[in-house]
Coordinates of C-alpha atoms in Angstrom, one line a residue:
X1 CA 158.9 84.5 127.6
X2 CA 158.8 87.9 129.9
X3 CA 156.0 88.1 132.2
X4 CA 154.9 91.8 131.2
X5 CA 151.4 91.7 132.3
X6 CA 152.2 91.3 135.8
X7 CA 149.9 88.2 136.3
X8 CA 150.0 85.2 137.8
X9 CA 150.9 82.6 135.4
X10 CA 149.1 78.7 135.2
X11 CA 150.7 75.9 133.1
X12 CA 148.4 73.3 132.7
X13 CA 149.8 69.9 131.2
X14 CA 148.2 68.0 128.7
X15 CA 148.7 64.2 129.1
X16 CA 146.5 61.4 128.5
X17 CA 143.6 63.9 128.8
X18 CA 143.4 65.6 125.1
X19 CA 140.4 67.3 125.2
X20 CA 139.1 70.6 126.2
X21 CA 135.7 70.2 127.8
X22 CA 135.0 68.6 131.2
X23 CA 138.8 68.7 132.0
X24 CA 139.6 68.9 136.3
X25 CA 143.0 70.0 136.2
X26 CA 142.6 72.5 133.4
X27 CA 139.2 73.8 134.4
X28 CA 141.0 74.1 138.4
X29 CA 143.4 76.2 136.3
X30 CA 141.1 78.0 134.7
X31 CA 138.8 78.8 137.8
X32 CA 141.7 79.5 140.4
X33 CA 142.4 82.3 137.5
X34 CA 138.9 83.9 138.0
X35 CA 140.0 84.6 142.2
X36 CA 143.3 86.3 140.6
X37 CA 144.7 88.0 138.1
X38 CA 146.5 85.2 136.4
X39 CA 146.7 83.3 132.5
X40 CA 147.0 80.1 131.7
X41 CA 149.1 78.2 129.4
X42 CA 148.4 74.4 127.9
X43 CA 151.1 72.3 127.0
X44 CA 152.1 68.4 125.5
X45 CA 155.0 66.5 126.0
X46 CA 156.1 63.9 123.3
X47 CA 157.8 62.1 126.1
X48 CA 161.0 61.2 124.5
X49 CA 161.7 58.0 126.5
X50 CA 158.6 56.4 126.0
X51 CA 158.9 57.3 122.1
X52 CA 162.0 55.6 121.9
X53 CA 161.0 52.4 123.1
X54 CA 158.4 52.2 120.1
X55 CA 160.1 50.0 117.1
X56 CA 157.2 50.8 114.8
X57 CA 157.6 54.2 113.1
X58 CA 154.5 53.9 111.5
X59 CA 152.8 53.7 114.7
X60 CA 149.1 54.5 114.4
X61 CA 149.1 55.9 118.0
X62 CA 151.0 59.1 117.0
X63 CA 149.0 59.7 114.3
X64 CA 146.2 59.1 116.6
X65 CA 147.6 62.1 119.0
X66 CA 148.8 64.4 116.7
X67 CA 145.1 64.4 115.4
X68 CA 143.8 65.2 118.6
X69 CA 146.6 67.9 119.1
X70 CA 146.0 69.2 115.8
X71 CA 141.9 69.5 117.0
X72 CA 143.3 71.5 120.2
X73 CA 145.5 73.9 118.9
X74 CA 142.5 75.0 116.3
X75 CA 140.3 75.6 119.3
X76 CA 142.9 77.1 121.3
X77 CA 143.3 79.4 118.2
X78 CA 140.1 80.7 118.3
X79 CA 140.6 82.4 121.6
X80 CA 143.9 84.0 120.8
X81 CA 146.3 81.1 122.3
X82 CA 148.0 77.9 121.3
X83 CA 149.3 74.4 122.2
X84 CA 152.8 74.7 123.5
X85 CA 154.7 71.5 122.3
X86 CA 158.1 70.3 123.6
X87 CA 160.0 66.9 122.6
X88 CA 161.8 65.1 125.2
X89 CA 161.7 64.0 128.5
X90 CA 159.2 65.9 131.0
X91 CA 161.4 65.3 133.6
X92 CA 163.7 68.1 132.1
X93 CA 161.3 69.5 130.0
X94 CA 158.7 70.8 132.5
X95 CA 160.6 72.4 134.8
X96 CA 162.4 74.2 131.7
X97 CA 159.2 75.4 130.6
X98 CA 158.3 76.6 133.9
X99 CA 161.1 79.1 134.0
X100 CA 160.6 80.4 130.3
X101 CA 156.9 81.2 130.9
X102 CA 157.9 81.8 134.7
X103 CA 154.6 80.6 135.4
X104 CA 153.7 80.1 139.5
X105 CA 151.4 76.9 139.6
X106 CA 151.5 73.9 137.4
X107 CA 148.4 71.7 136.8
X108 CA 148.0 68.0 135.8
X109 CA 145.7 65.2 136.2
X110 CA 146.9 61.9 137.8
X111 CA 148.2 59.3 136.3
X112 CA 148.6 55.5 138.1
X113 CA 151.0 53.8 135.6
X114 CA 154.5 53.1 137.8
X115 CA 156.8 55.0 135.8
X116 CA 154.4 57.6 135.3
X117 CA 154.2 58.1 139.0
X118 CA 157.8 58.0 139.9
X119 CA 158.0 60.8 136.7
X120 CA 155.5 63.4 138.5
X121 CA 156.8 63.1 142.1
X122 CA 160.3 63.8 140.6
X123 CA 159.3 66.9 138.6
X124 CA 157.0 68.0 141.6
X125 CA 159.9 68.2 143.6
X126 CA 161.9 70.1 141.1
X127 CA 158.8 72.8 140.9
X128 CA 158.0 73.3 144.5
X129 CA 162.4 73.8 145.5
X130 CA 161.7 76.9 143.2
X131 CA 158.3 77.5 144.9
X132 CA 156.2 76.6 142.4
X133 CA 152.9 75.5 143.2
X134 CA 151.9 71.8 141.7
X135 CA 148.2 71.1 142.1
X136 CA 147.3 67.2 140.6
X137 CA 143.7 65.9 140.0
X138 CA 141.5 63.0 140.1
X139 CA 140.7 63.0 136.0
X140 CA 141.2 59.6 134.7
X141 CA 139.2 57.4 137.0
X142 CA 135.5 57.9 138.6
X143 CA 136.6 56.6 141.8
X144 CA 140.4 56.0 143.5
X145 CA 141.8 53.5 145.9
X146 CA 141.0 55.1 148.8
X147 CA 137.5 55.5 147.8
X148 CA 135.8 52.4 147.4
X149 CA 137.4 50.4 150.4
X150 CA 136.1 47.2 152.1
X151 CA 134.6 47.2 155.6
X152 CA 137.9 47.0 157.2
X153 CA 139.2 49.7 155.2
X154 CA 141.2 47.6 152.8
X155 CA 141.9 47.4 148.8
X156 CA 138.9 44.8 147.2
X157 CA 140.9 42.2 145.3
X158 CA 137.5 40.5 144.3
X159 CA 135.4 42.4 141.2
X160 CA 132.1 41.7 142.4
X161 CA 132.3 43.1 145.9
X162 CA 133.9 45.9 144.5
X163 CA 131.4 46.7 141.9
X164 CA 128.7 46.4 144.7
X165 CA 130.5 48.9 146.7
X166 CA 130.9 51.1 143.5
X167 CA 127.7 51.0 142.8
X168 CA 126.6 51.7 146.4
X169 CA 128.6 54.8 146.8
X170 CA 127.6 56.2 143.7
X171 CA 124.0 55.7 144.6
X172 CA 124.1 57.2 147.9
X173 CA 125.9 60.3 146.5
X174 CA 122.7 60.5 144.2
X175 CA 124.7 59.5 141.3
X176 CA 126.2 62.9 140.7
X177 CA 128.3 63.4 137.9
X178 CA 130.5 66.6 138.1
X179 CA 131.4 68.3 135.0
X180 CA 134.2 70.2 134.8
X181 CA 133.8 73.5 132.8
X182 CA 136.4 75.0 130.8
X183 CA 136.3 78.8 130.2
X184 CA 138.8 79.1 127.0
X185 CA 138.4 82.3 126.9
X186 CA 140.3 82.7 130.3
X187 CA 143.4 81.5 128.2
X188 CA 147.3 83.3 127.8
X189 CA 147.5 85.3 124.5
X190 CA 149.9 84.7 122.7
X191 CA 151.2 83.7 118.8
X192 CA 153.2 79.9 118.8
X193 CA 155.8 80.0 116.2
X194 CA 156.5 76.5 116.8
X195 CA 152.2 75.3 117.0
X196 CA 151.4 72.4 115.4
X197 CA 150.5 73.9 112.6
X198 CA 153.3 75.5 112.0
X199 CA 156.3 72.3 113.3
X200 CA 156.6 68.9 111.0
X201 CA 156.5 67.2 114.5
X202 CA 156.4 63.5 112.6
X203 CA 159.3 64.8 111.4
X204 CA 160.5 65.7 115.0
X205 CA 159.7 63.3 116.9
X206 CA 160.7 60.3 113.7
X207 CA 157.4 58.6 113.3
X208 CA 155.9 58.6 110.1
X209 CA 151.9 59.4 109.6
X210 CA 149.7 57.0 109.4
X211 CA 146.3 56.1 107.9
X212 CA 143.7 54.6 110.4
X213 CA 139.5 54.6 110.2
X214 CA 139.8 56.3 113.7
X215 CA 140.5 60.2 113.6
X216 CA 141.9 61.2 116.9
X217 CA 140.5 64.2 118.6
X218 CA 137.1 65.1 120.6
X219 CA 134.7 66.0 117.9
X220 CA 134.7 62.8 116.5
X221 CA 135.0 60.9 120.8
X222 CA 132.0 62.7 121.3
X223 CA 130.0 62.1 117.8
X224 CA 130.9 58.4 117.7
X225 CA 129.4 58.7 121.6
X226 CA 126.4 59.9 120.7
X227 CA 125.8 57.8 118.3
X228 CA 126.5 54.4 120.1
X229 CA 123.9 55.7 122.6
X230 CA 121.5 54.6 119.9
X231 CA 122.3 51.2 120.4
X232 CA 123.4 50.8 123.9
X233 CA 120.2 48.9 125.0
X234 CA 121.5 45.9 122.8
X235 CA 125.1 46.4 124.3
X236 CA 125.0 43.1 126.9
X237 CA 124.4 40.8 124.2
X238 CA 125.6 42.5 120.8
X239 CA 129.2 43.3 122.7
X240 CA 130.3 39.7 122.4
X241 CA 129.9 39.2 118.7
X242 CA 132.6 40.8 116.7
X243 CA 130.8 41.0 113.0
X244 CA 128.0 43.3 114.2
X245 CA 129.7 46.3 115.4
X246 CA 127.8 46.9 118.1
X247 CA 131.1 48.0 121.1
X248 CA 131.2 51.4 121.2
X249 CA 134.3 51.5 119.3
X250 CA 135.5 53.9 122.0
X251 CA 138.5 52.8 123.3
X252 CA 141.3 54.9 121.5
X253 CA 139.5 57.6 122.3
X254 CA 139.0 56.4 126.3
X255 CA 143.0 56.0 126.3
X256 CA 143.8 59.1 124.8
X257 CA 141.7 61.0 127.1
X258 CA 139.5 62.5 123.9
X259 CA 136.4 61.8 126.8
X260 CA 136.5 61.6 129.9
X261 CA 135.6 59.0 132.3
X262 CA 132.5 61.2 133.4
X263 CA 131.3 61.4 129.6
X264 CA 130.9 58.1 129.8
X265 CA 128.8 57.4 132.9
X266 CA 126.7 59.8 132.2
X267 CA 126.0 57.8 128.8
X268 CA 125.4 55.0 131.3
X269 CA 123.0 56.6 133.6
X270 CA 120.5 58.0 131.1
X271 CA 118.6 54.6 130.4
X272 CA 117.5 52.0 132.8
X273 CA 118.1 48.6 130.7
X274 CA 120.3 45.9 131.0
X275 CA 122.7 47.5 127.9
X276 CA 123.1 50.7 130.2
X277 CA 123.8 48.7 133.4
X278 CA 126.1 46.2 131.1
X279 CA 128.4 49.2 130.1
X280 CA 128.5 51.2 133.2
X281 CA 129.8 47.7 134.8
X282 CA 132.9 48.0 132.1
X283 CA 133.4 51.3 133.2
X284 CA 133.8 50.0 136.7
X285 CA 135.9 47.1 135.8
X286 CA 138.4 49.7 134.4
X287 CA 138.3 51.6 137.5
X288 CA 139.1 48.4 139.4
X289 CA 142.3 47.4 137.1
X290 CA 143.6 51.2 137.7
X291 CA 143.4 50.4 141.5
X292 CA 144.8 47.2 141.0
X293 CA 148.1 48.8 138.7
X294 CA 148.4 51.6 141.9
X295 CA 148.6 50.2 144.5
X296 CA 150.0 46.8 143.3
X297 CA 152.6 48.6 140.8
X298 CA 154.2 44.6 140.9
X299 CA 151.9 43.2 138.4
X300 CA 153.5 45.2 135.6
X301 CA 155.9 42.8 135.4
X302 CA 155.2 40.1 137.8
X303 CA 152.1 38.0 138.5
X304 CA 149.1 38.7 140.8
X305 CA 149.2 35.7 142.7
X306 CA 153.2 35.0 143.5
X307 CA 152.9 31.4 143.6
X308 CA 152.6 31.6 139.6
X309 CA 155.5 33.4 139.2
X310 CA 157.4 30.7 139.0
X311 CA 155.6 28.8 136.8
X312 CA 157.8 27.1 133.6
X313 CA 156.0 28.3 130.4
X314 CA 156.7 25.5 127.9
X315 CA 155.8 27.2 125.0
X316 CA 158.0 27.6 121.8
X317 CA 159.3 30.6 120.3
X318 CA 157.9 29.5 116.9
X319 CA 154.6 28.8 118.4
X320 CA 154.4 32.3 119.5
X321 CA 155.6 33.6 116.0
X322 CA 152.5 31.8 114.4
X323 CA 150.2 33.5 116.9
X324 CA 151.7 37.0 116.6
X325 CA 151.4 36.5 113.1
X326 CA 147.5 34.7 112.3
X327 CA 148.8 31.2 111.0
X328 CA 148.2 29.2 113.4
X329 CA 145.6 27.2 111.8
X330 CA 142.6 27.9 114.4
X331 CA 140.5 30.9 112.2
X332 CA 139.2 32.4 115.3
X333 CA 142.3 32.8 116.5
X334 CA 143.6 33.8 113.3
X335 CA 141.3 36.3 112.2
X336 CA 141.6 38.4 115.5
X337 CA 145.3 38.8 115.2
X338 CA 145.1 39.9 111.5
X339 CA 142.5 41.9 112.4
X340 CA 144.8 43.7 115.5
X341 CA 148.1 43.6 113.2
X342 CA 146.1 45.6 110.1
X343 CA 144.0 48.3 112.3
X344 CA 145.2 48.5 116.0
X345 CA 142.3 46.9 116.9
X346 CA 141.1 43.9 118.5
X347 CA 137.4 43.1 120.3
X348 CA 137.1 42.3 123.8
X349 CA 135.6 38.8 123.3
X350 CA 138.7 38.1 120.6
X351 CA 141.2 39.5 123.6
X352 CA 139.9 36.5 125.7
X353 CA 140.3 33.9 122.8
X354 CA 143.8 35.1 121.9
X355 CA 145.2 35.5 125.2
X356 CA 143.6 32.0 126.5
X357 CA 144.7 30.2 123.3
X358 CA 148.3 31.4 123.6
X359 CA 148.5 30.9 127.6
X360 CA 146.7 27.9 128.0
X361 CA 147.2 25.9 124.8
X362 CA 150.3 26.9 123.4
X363 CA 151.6 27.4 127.1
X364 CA 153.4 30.7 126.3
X365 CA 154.0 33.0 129.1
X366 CA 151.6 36.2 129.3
X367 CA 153.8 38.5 129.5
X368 CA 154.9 38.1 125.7
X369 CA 151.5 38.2 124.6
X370 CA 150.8 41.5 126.8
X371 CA 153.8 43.1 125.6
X372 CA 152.6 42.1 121.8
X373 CA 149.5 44.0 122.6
X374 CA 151.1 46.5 123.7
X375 CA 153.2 47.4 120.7
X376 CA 150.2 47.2 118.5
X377 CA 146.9 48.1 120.4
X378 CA 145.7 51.8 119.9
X379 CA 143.8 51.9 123.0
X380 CA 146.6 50.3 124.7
X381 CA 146.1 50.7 128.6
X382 CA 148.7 49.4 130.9
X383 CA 146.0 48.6 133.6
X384 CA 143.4 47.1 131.8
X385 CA 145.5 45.4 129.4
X386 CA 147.6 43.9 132.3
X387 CA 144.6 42.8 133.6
X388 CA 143.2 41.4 131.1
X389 CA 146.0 39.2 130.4
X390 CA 146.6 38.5 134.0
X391 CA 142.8 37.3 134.1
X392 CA 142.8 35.1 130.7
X393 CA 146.2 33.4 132.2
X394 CA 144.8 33.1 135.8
X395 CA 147.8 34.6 137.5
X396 CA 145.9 38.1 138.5
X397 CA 143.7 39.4 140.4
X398 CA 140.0 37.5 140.8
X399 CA 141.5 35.6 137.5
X400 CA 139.0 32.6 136.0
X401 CA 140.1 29.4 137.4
X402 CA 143.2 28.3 135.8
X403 CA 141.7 25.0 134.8
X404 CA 139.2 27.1 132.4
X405 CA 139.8 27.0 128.9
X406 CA 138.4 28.6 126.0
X407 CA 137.8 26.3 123.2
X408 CA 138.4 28.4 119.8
X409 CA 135.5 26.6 117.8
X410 CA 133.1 26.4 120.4
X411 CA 133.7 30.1 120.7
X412 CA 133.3 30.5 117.1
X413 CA 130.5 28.9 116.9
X414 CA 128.9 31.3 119.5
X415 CA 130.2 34.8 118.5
X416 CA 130.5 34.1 114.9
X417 CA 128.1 31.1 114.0
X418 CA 128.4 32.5 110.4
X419 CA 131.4 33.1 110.1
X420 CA 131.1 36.5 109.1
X421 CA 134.2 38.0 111.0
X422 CA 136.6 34.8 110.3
X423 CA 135.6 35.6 106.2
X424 CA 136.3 38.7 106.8
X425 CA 140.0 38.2 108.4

């Protein structure tokens, strides 16, 4: 694409960040414009060699993005632009689409996944030995590592400490939330022959669409938002039981990047009560497992605490077969996998039953378990779900004590004393 205008040209890329509003690197893009003459592109990557490693064609997760890219591109419409779209790996992709829109800066947010790391420092050095500007920002979490530090200037490995030192930071910047505006109107004209709108990119990209209850994009992140703010006082003790509803039923949209991370504390910050207080403290939980995943990229495949990593996992194949599957005779149990095999979904509380019954009774390495989440979970996260696994098998970081067990009908007959989700499943 000839530059004819004679400006500047901005690519920002679009990763796990699919929205338009309150976006760092985009709205940096967009504001660095207004000192210069300059446009600005926006572009997605269906990352080829992550796509490939998905068996499931009918993954709900695609149908999940394409939904949200599908919400972009109409808004990008509206201001004369569009969604550039490329299939295959970034790594040759982005640099290729730097020198057909001969743009000068690229923009993305970080990113603290291992794989995703090495990615960016690769293509950032392909960009800047052409002289091409590559400016990265903080997007994804409230606070990085190097921000919430113990007194001796170290990573907390602890929760609790951490949280208090969250907490205390935030407070004593007056809990300012930034919000990062994006002007659209600041966007690159131009008509996308091969939009969205305009590609079969299931066909592309071979996956097949899907039908789920949860429309990607952030219309509906922001409306299903608003409308668990309704019931967020109730959120410490409704959270833990599965039949009523009562999560926020956000966390495709969290993983996606359909909201952002400040959305969300806001949310947290507008009501004094235990509910408010009870959510914000998940919200700092996930900043912690981020932290955790980058600077301890190990415990993607290998446990917190070394001395577990030898540990003999005597569990049988079949045994985990019967888990995967909901037959193993415990409904609890049951229920919540058939409930995550048939929607992509699973509740917290049910996370810790299924991941304790399949460590600790059926003695089945995590690992299995976390890679069977990750094949089926919409909101799959590598740090949180890592974490959570690591935590439920006591091999991670401030894990329960290994010797603590949940008992599936004494959690039933807690969370579900009717047995309203079990009848359901």
């Amino acid at each position: 694409m000839k530059n004819i205008t004679g400006k500047k040209r901005h690519l920002c890329w679009l990763r796990r960040d699919l929205r338009l509003h309150d976006h760092h690197a985009l709205s940096k893009a967009l504001t660095l414009q207004e000192k210069e003459m300059s446009e600005t592109f926006v572009a997605f990557i269906f990352d080829k060699s992550i796509l490939s490693e998905l068996p499931d064609k009918n993954d709900k997760r695609l149908t999940f993005i394409i939904d949200s890219l599908k919400e972009i591109e109409a808004k990008l419409n509206e201001k004369g632009s569009s969604l550039i779209i490329r299939y295959g790996n970034p790594i040759e992709e982005i640099p290729k689409l730097a020198e057909e829109l001969k743009i000068d800066c690229l923009f993305y947010n970080r990113d603290y996944e291992p794989r995703t790391k090495a990615r960016d420092a690769q293509i950032t050095h392909k960009l800047t030995s052409q002289n091409i500007k590559v400016f990265n920002f903080k997007d994804l979490v409230f606070y990085e590592k190097n921000e919430i530090l113990t007194g001796s200037r170290e990573i907390y490995k602890v929760f609790t400490p951490y949280k208090n030192k969250w907490l205390q930071t935030f407070n004593d910047q007056e809990q300012t939330v930034a919000n990062y505006k994006c002007d659209l109107s600041q966007l690159a004209q131009f008509q996308n022959t091969e939009s969205i709108f305009n590609t079969d990119w299931y066909k592309k990209i071979g996956f097949i669409e899907t039908h789920s209850n949860l429309k990607g994009g952030f219309k509906q992140a922001l409306t299903r938002l608003s409308s668990f703010k309704k019931f967020i006082t109730n959120y410490k003790t409704a959270r833990d039981i599965p039949a009523l509803e009562q999560t926020s039923n956000l966390s495709p949209y969290i993983r996606m990047g359909n909201l952002s991370i400040r959305d969300m504390i806001r949310v947290s910050i507008e009501k004094s009560d235990e509910g408010s207080a009870t959510w914000l403290s998940e919200l700092i939980w996930r900043d912690f497992y981020q932290v955790i995943l980058d600077v301890f990229p190990k415990v993607e495949k290998n446990c917190f605490k070394m001395e577990y990593d030898n540990i003999h996992w005597e569990g049988k194949p079949e045994d985990f077969m019967l888990w995967s599957k909901g037959l193993t005779g415990y409904p609890i149990v049951d229920s919540a996998m058939r409930c995550l095999n048939e929607t992509g979904m699973m509740h917290n509380r049910l996370r810790m039953i299924v991941a304790s019954f399949l460590t600790k009774t059926l003695l089945i390495d995590w690992r299995l378990g976390e890679r069977y989440f990750a094949a089926k979970l919409l909101d799959y996260d590598m740090a949180a779900n890592n974490g959570g696994w690591q935590w439920s098998a006591s091999t991670g970081v401030d894990a329960q004590p290994y010797f603590r067990i949940f008992n599936p009908y004494n959690q039933s007959e807690k969370f579900d004393p009717e047995g309203l989700f079990i009848r359901q499943w």
